[in-house]
PDB file of C-alpha atoms in Angstrom:
ATOM      1  CA  MET A   1     148.978  42.497  50.808  1.00  0.00           C
ATOM      2  CA  LYS A   2     150.717  39.258  52.389  1.00  0.00           C
ATOM      3  CA  LYS A   3     152.591  41.587  55.000  1.00  0.00           C
ATOM      4  CA  TRP A   4     149.321  43.124  55.751  1.00  0.00           C
ATOM      5  CA  ILE A   5     147.450  40.092  56.667  1.00  0.00           C
ATOM      6  CA  LEU A   6     150.598  38.942  58.927  1.00  0.00           C
ATOM      7  CA  THR A   7     150.825  42.036  60.630  1.00  0.00           C
ATOM      8  CA  ALA A   8     147.191  41.945  61.276  1.00  0.00           C
ATOM      9  CA  LEU A   9     147.276  38.424  62.465  1.00  0.00           C
ATOM     10  CA  LEU A  10     150.495  39.393  64.793  1.00  0.00           C
ATOM     11  CA  VAL A  11     148.545  41.939  66.289  1.00  0.00           C
ATOM     12  CA  THR A  12     145.403  40.214  66.912  1.00  0.00           C
ATOM     13  CA  GLY A  13     147.464  37.459  68.665  1.00  0.00           C
ATOM     14  CA  VAL A  14     149.014  39.806  70.631  1.00  0.00           C
ATOM     15  CA  TYR A  15     146.165  41.586  71.773  1.00  0.00           C
ATOM     16  CA  THR A  16     144.461  38.322  72.549  1.00  0.00           C
ATOM     17  CA  ALA A  17     147.143  36.947  74.791  1.00  0.00           C
ATOM     18  CA  TYR A  18     147.146  40.394  76.688  1.00  0.00           C
ATOM     19  CA  GLN A  19     143.174  40.090  77.243  1.00  0.00           C
ATOM     20  CA  GLN A  20     143.952  36.516  78.776  1.00  0.00           C
ATOM     21  CA  ASN A  21     147.055  37.576  80.838  1.00  0.00           C
ATOM     22  CA  PRO A  22     147.509  41.157  81.162  1.00  0.00           C
ATOM     23  CA  GLN A  23     151.201  40.481  82.415  1.00  0.00           C
ATOM     24  CA  PHE A  24     152.092  38.737  79.048  1.00  0.00           C
ATOM     25  CA  LEU A  25     153.727  41.755  77.746  1.00  0.00           C
ATOM     26  CA  ASP A  26     155.977  41.882  80.709  1.00  0.00           C
ATOM     27  CA  LYS A  27     157.564  38.604  79.264  1.00  0.00           C
ATOM     28  CA  LEU A  28     158.194  40.696  76.104  1.00  0.00           C
ATOM     29  CA  LYS A  29     160.289  43.352  77.954  1.00  0.00           C
ATOM     30  CA  PRO A  30     164.073  42.957  78.310  1.00  0.00           C
ATOM     31  CA  ALA A  31     165.206  41.233  81.355  1.00  0.00           C
ATOM     32  CA  LEU A  32     166.474  43.613  84.086  1.00  0.00           C
ATOM     33  CA  PRO A  33     170.092  42.722  85.469  1.00  0.00           C
ATOM     34  CA  ALA A  34     169.868  40.594  88.567  1.00  0.00           C
ATOM     35  CA  GLU A  35     170.964  43.339  91.067  1.00  0.00           C
ATOM     36  CA  LEU A  36     167.967  45.260  89.885  1.00  0.00           C
ATOM     37  CA  ALA A  37     165.420  42.745  91.274  1.00  0.00           C
ATOM     38  CA  LEU A  38     162.979  44.307  93.691  1.00  0.00           C
ATOM     39  CA  GLU A  39     163.885  43.872  97.177  1.00  0.00           C
ATOM     40  CA  HIS A  40     161.713  45.391 100.112  1.00  0.00           C
ATOM     41  CA  ASN A  41     159.613  47.635  97.660  1.00  0.00           C
ATOM     42  CA  GLY A  42     162.868  48.797  95.898  1.00  0.00           C
ATOM     43  CA  ALA A  43     165.193  49.464  99.017  1.00  0.00           C
ATOM     44  CA  THR A  44     168.253  48.175  99.383  1.00  0.00           C
ATOM     45  CA  ALA A  45     170.597  48.946 102.515  1.00  0.00           C
ATOM     46  CA  ASP A  46     173.596  49.692 100.788  1.00  0.00           C
ATOM     47  CA  GLY A  47     171.861  51.559  97.548  1.00  0.00           C
ATOM     48  CA  SER A  48     173.010  48.671  95.257  1.00  0.00           C
ATOM     49  CA  ARG A  49     169.920  48.873  93.315  1.00  0.00           C
ATOM     50  CA  ILE A  50     170.570  52.701  92.453  1.00  0.00           C
ATOM     51  CA  SER A  51     174.286  51.917  91.711  1.00  0.00           C
ATOM     52  CA  ALA A  52     173.055  49.055  89.245  1.00  0.00           C
ATOM     53  CA  ALA A  53     170.446  51.455  87.653  1.00  0.00           C
ATOM     54  CA  TYR A  54     173.344  53.993  87.023  1.00  0.00           C
ATOM     55  CA  SER A  55     176.065  51.536  85.829  1.00  0.00           C
ATOM     56  CA  HIS A  56     173.471  50.134  83.393  1.00  0.00           C
ATOM     57  CA  GLN A  57     171.884  53.568  82.494  1.00  0.00           C
ATOM     58  CA  LEU A  58     168.471  52.666  83.122  1.00  0.00           C
ATOM     59  CA  SER A  59     165.594  54.735  83.990  1.00  0.00           C
ATOM     60  CA  ASP A  60     161.792  54.199  85.403  1.00  0.00           C
ATOM     61  CA  ILE A  61     163.235  52.071  87.889  1.00  0.00           C
ATOM     62  CA  GLN A  62     161.691  52.027  91.614  1.00  0.00           C
ATOM     63  CA  VAL A  63     164.141  52.695  94.268  1.00  0.00           C
ATOM     64  CA  GLY A  64     164.634  53.432  98.008  1.00  0.00           C
ATOM     65  CA  GLY A  65     167.417  54.336 100.275  1.00  0.00           C
ATOM     66  CA  SER A  66     168.915  57.085 102.190  1.00  0.00           C
ATOM     67  CA  GLY A  67     171.743  59.897 101.861  1.00  0.00           C
ATOM     68  CA  ARG A  68     173.153  63.235 103.268  1.00  0.00           C
ATOM     69  CA  VAL A  69     172.021  66.393 101.769  1.00  0.00           C
ATOM     70  CA  ILE A  70     175.121  68.163 100.126  1.00  0.00           C
ATOM     71  CA  LYS A  71     173.278  71.025  98.386  1.00  0.00           C
ATOM     72  CA  VAL A  72     169.982  72.613  98.737  1.00  0.00           C
ATOM     73  CA  LEU A  73     168.941  74.136  95.210  1.00  0.00           C
ATOM     74  CA  PRO A  74     166.310  76.610  94.402  1.00  0.00           C
ATOM     75  CA  ASP A  75     162.755  75.396  93.996  1.00  0.00           C
ATOM     76  CA  ASP A  76     161.958  74.642  90.063  1.00  0.00           C
ATOM     77  CA  THR A  77     158.870  76.769  89.573  1.00  0.00           C
ATOM     78  CA  LYS A  78     158.375  76.004  85.883  1.00  0.00           C
ATOM     79  CA  GLY A  79     155.125  73.919  85.718  1.00  0.00           C
ATOM     80  CA  SER A  80     154.482  71.679  88.674  1.00  0.00           C
ATOM     81  CA  ARG A  81     156.669  72.956  91.420  1.00  0.00           C
ATOM     82  CA  HIS A  82     159.562  70.960  92.638  1.00  0.00           C
ATOM     83  CA  GLN A  83     161.693  71.324  95.774  1.00  0.00           C
ATOM     84  CA  LYS A  84     165.205  70.300  94.806  1.00  0.00           C
ATOM     85  CA  PHE A  85     168.290  68.999  96.435  1.00  0.00           C
ATOM     86  CA  ILE A  86     171.291  66.642  95.920  1.00  0.00           C
ATOM     87  CA  LEU A  87     172.036  63.796  98.229  1.00  0.00           C
ATOM     88  CA  LYS A  88     174.983  61.691  98.778  1.00  0.00           C
ATOM     89  CA  LEU A  89     174.676  58.012  99.070  1.00  0.00           C
ATOM     90  CA  ALA A  90     176.854  55.711 101.061  1.00  0.00           C
ATOM     91  CA  SER A  91     178.281  54.276  97.930  1.00  0.00           C
ATOM     92  CA  GLY A  92     179.520  58.039  96.990  1.00  0.00           C
ATOM     93  CA  GLN A  93     177.086  58.015  94.287  1.00  0.00           C
ATOM     94  CA  THR A  94     174.895  61.887  94.140  1.00  0.00           C
ATOM     95  CA  LEU A  95     171.299  61.971  93.581  1.00  0.00           C
ATOM     96  CA  LEU A  96     169.102  64.886  92.356  1.00  0.00           C
ATOM     97  CA  VAL A  97     165.987  64.746  94.329  1.00  0.00           C
ATOM     98  CA  ALA A  98     162.951  66.672  92.552  1.00  0.00           C
ATOM     99  CA  HIS A  99     160.088  66.545  94.971  1.00  0.00           C
ATOM    100  CA  ASN A 100     156.694  67.669  93.813  1.00  0.00           C
ATOM    101  CA  ILE A 101     155.635  70.349  96.299  1.00  0.00           C
ATOM    102  CA  ASP A 102     152.179  71.049  94.437  1.00  0.00           C
ATOM    103  CA  LEU A 103     151.282  67.308  95.430  1.00  0.00           C
ATOM    104  CA  ALA A 104     153.407  66.783  98.882  1.00  0.00           C
ATOM    105  CA  PRO A 105     154.620  68.763 101.495  1.00  0.00           C
ATOM    106  CA  ARG A 106     157.936  70.380 101.170  1.00  0.00           C
ATOM    107  CA  LEU A 107     160.705  69.352 103.770  1.00  0.00           C
ATOM    108  CA  PRO A 108     161.090  72.220 105.956  1.00  0.00           C
ATOM    109  CA  ASP A 109     164.053  73.756 106.722  1.00  0.00           C
ATOM    110  CA  LEU A 110     166.121  71.223 104.791  1.00  0.00           C
ATOM    111  CA  GLN A 111     170.035  71.883 105.499  1.00  0.00           C
ATOM    112  CA  ILE A 112     173.236  70.421 104.209  1.00  0.00           C
ATOM    113  CA  GLY A 113     174.274  67.315 106.483  1.00  0.00           C
ATOM    114  CA  ASP A 114     170.468  66.275 107.066  1.00  0.00           C
ATOM    115  CA  SER A 115     169.853  62.678 106.364  1.00  0.00           C
ATOM    116  CA  VAL A 116     166.844  61.833 104.021  1.00  0.00           C
ATOM    117  CA  ALA A 117     165.496  58.624 103.367  1.00  0.00           C
ATOM    118  CA  PHE A 118     163.450  58.072  99.886  1.00  0.00           C
ATOM    119  CA  TYR A 119     161.476  55.893  97.682  1.00  0.00           C
ATOM    120  CA  GLY A 120     160.532  56.983  94.225  1.00  0.00           C
ATOM    121  CA  GLU A 121     161.443  56.588  90.576  1.00  0.00           C
ATOM    122  CA  TYR A 122     164.946  56.646  89.376  1.00  0.00           C
ATOM    123  CA  GLU A 123     165.900  58.315  86.280  1.00  0.00           C
ATOM    124  CA  TRP A 124     169.183  58.028  84.768  1.00  0.00           C
ATOM    125  CA  ASN A 125     171.738  60.841  83.878  1.00  0.00           C
ATOM    126  CA  LYS A 126     175.536  61.242  83.829  1.00  0.00           C
ATOM    127  CA  LEU A 127     175.618  63.077  87.049  1.00  0.00           C
ATOM    128  CA  GLY A 128     174.275  60.169  89.034  1.00  0.00           C
ATOM    129  CA  GLY A 129     170.591  60.327  88.570  1.00  0.00           C
ATOM    130  CA  VAL A 130     167.380  62.376  89.233  1.00  0.00           C
ATOM    131  CA  LEU A 131     164.774  60.752  91.702  1.00  0.00           C
ATOM    132  CA  HIS A 132     161.317  61.969  91.302  1.00  0.00           C
ATOM    133  CA  TRP A 133     157.736  60.503  92.012  1.00  0.00           C
ATOM    134  CA  THR A 134     158.394  60.827  95.793  1.00  0.00           C
ATOM    135  CA  HIS A 135     155.000  61.619  96.177  1.00  0.00           C
ATOM    136  CA  HIS A 136     151.402  59.886  95.909  1.00  0.00           C
ATOM    137  CA  ASP A 137     149.786  59.632  92.524  1.00  0.00           C
ATOM    138  CA  PRO A 138     146.236  61.534  92.823  1.00  0.00           C
ATOM    139  CA  ALA A 139     144.999  59.301  89.951  1.00  0.00           C
ATOM    140  CA  GLY A 140     146.364  56.166  91.429  1.00  0.00           C
ATOM    141  CA  ARG A 141     148.127  55.047  88.184  1.00  0.00           C
ATOM    142  CA  HIS A 142     151.724  55.186  89.629  1.00  0.00           C
ATOM    143  CA  ILE A 143     153.253  53.476  92.598  1.00  0.00           C
ATOM    144  CA  GLY A 144     153.323  56.479  95.254  1.00  0.00           C
ATOM    145  CA  GLY A 145     156.726  57.330  96.503  1.00  0.00           C
ATOM    146  CA  TRP A 146     157.851  59.391  99.899  1.00  0.00           C
ATOM    147  CA  LEU A 147     160.377  61.139 101.457  1.00  0.00           C
ATOM    148  CA  GLU A 148     161.312  60.799 105.449  1.00  0.00           C
ATOM    149  CA  TYR A 149     162.898  63.517 107.265  1.00  0.00           C
ATOM    150  CA  ARG A 150     163.283  64.292 110.805  1.00  0.00           C
ATOM    151  CA  GLY A 151     161.027  61.385 111.700  1.00  0.00           C
ATOM    152  CA  ARG A 152     158.243  62.618 109.218  1.00  0.00           C
ATOM    153  CA  ARG A 153     157.218  60.951 106.157  1.00  0.00           C
ATOM    154  CA  TYR A 154     156.286  63.198 103.245  1.00  0.00           C
ATOM    155  CA  GLN A 155     154.283  62.174 100.322  1.00  0.00           C
TER     156      GLN A 155
END
């Protein structure tokens, strides 16, 4: 009975603190490494934010940068359709881009060697990571991302 009462008090306290200050829960999250602090909407000129997310095996990190296309993959047509390609960043790290073409226009005539700038959400994997959310969110609940290719922004 005592555990139940203590649990109820704890939940009530957290809920009350959240109602008074929604950022309260952010203080309960573990701190990110310093090199992952947001700079210029997640973009760093040298890709250090992506390198840090990769080395710390972190996901759900907003990142930006640019790279050269080293492989164009077939579209993923299961569920939401995604244009897929692999970028090589200046650091040498590779990054799989999964660009939702049901929500944003396809990058036309994408070729090996083309330069693509990006802003989206990084997901860790042992091969270098995956970039997604490179488009707007129709529901407005997620930060919008984009790809820039041949002087045009795709979002």
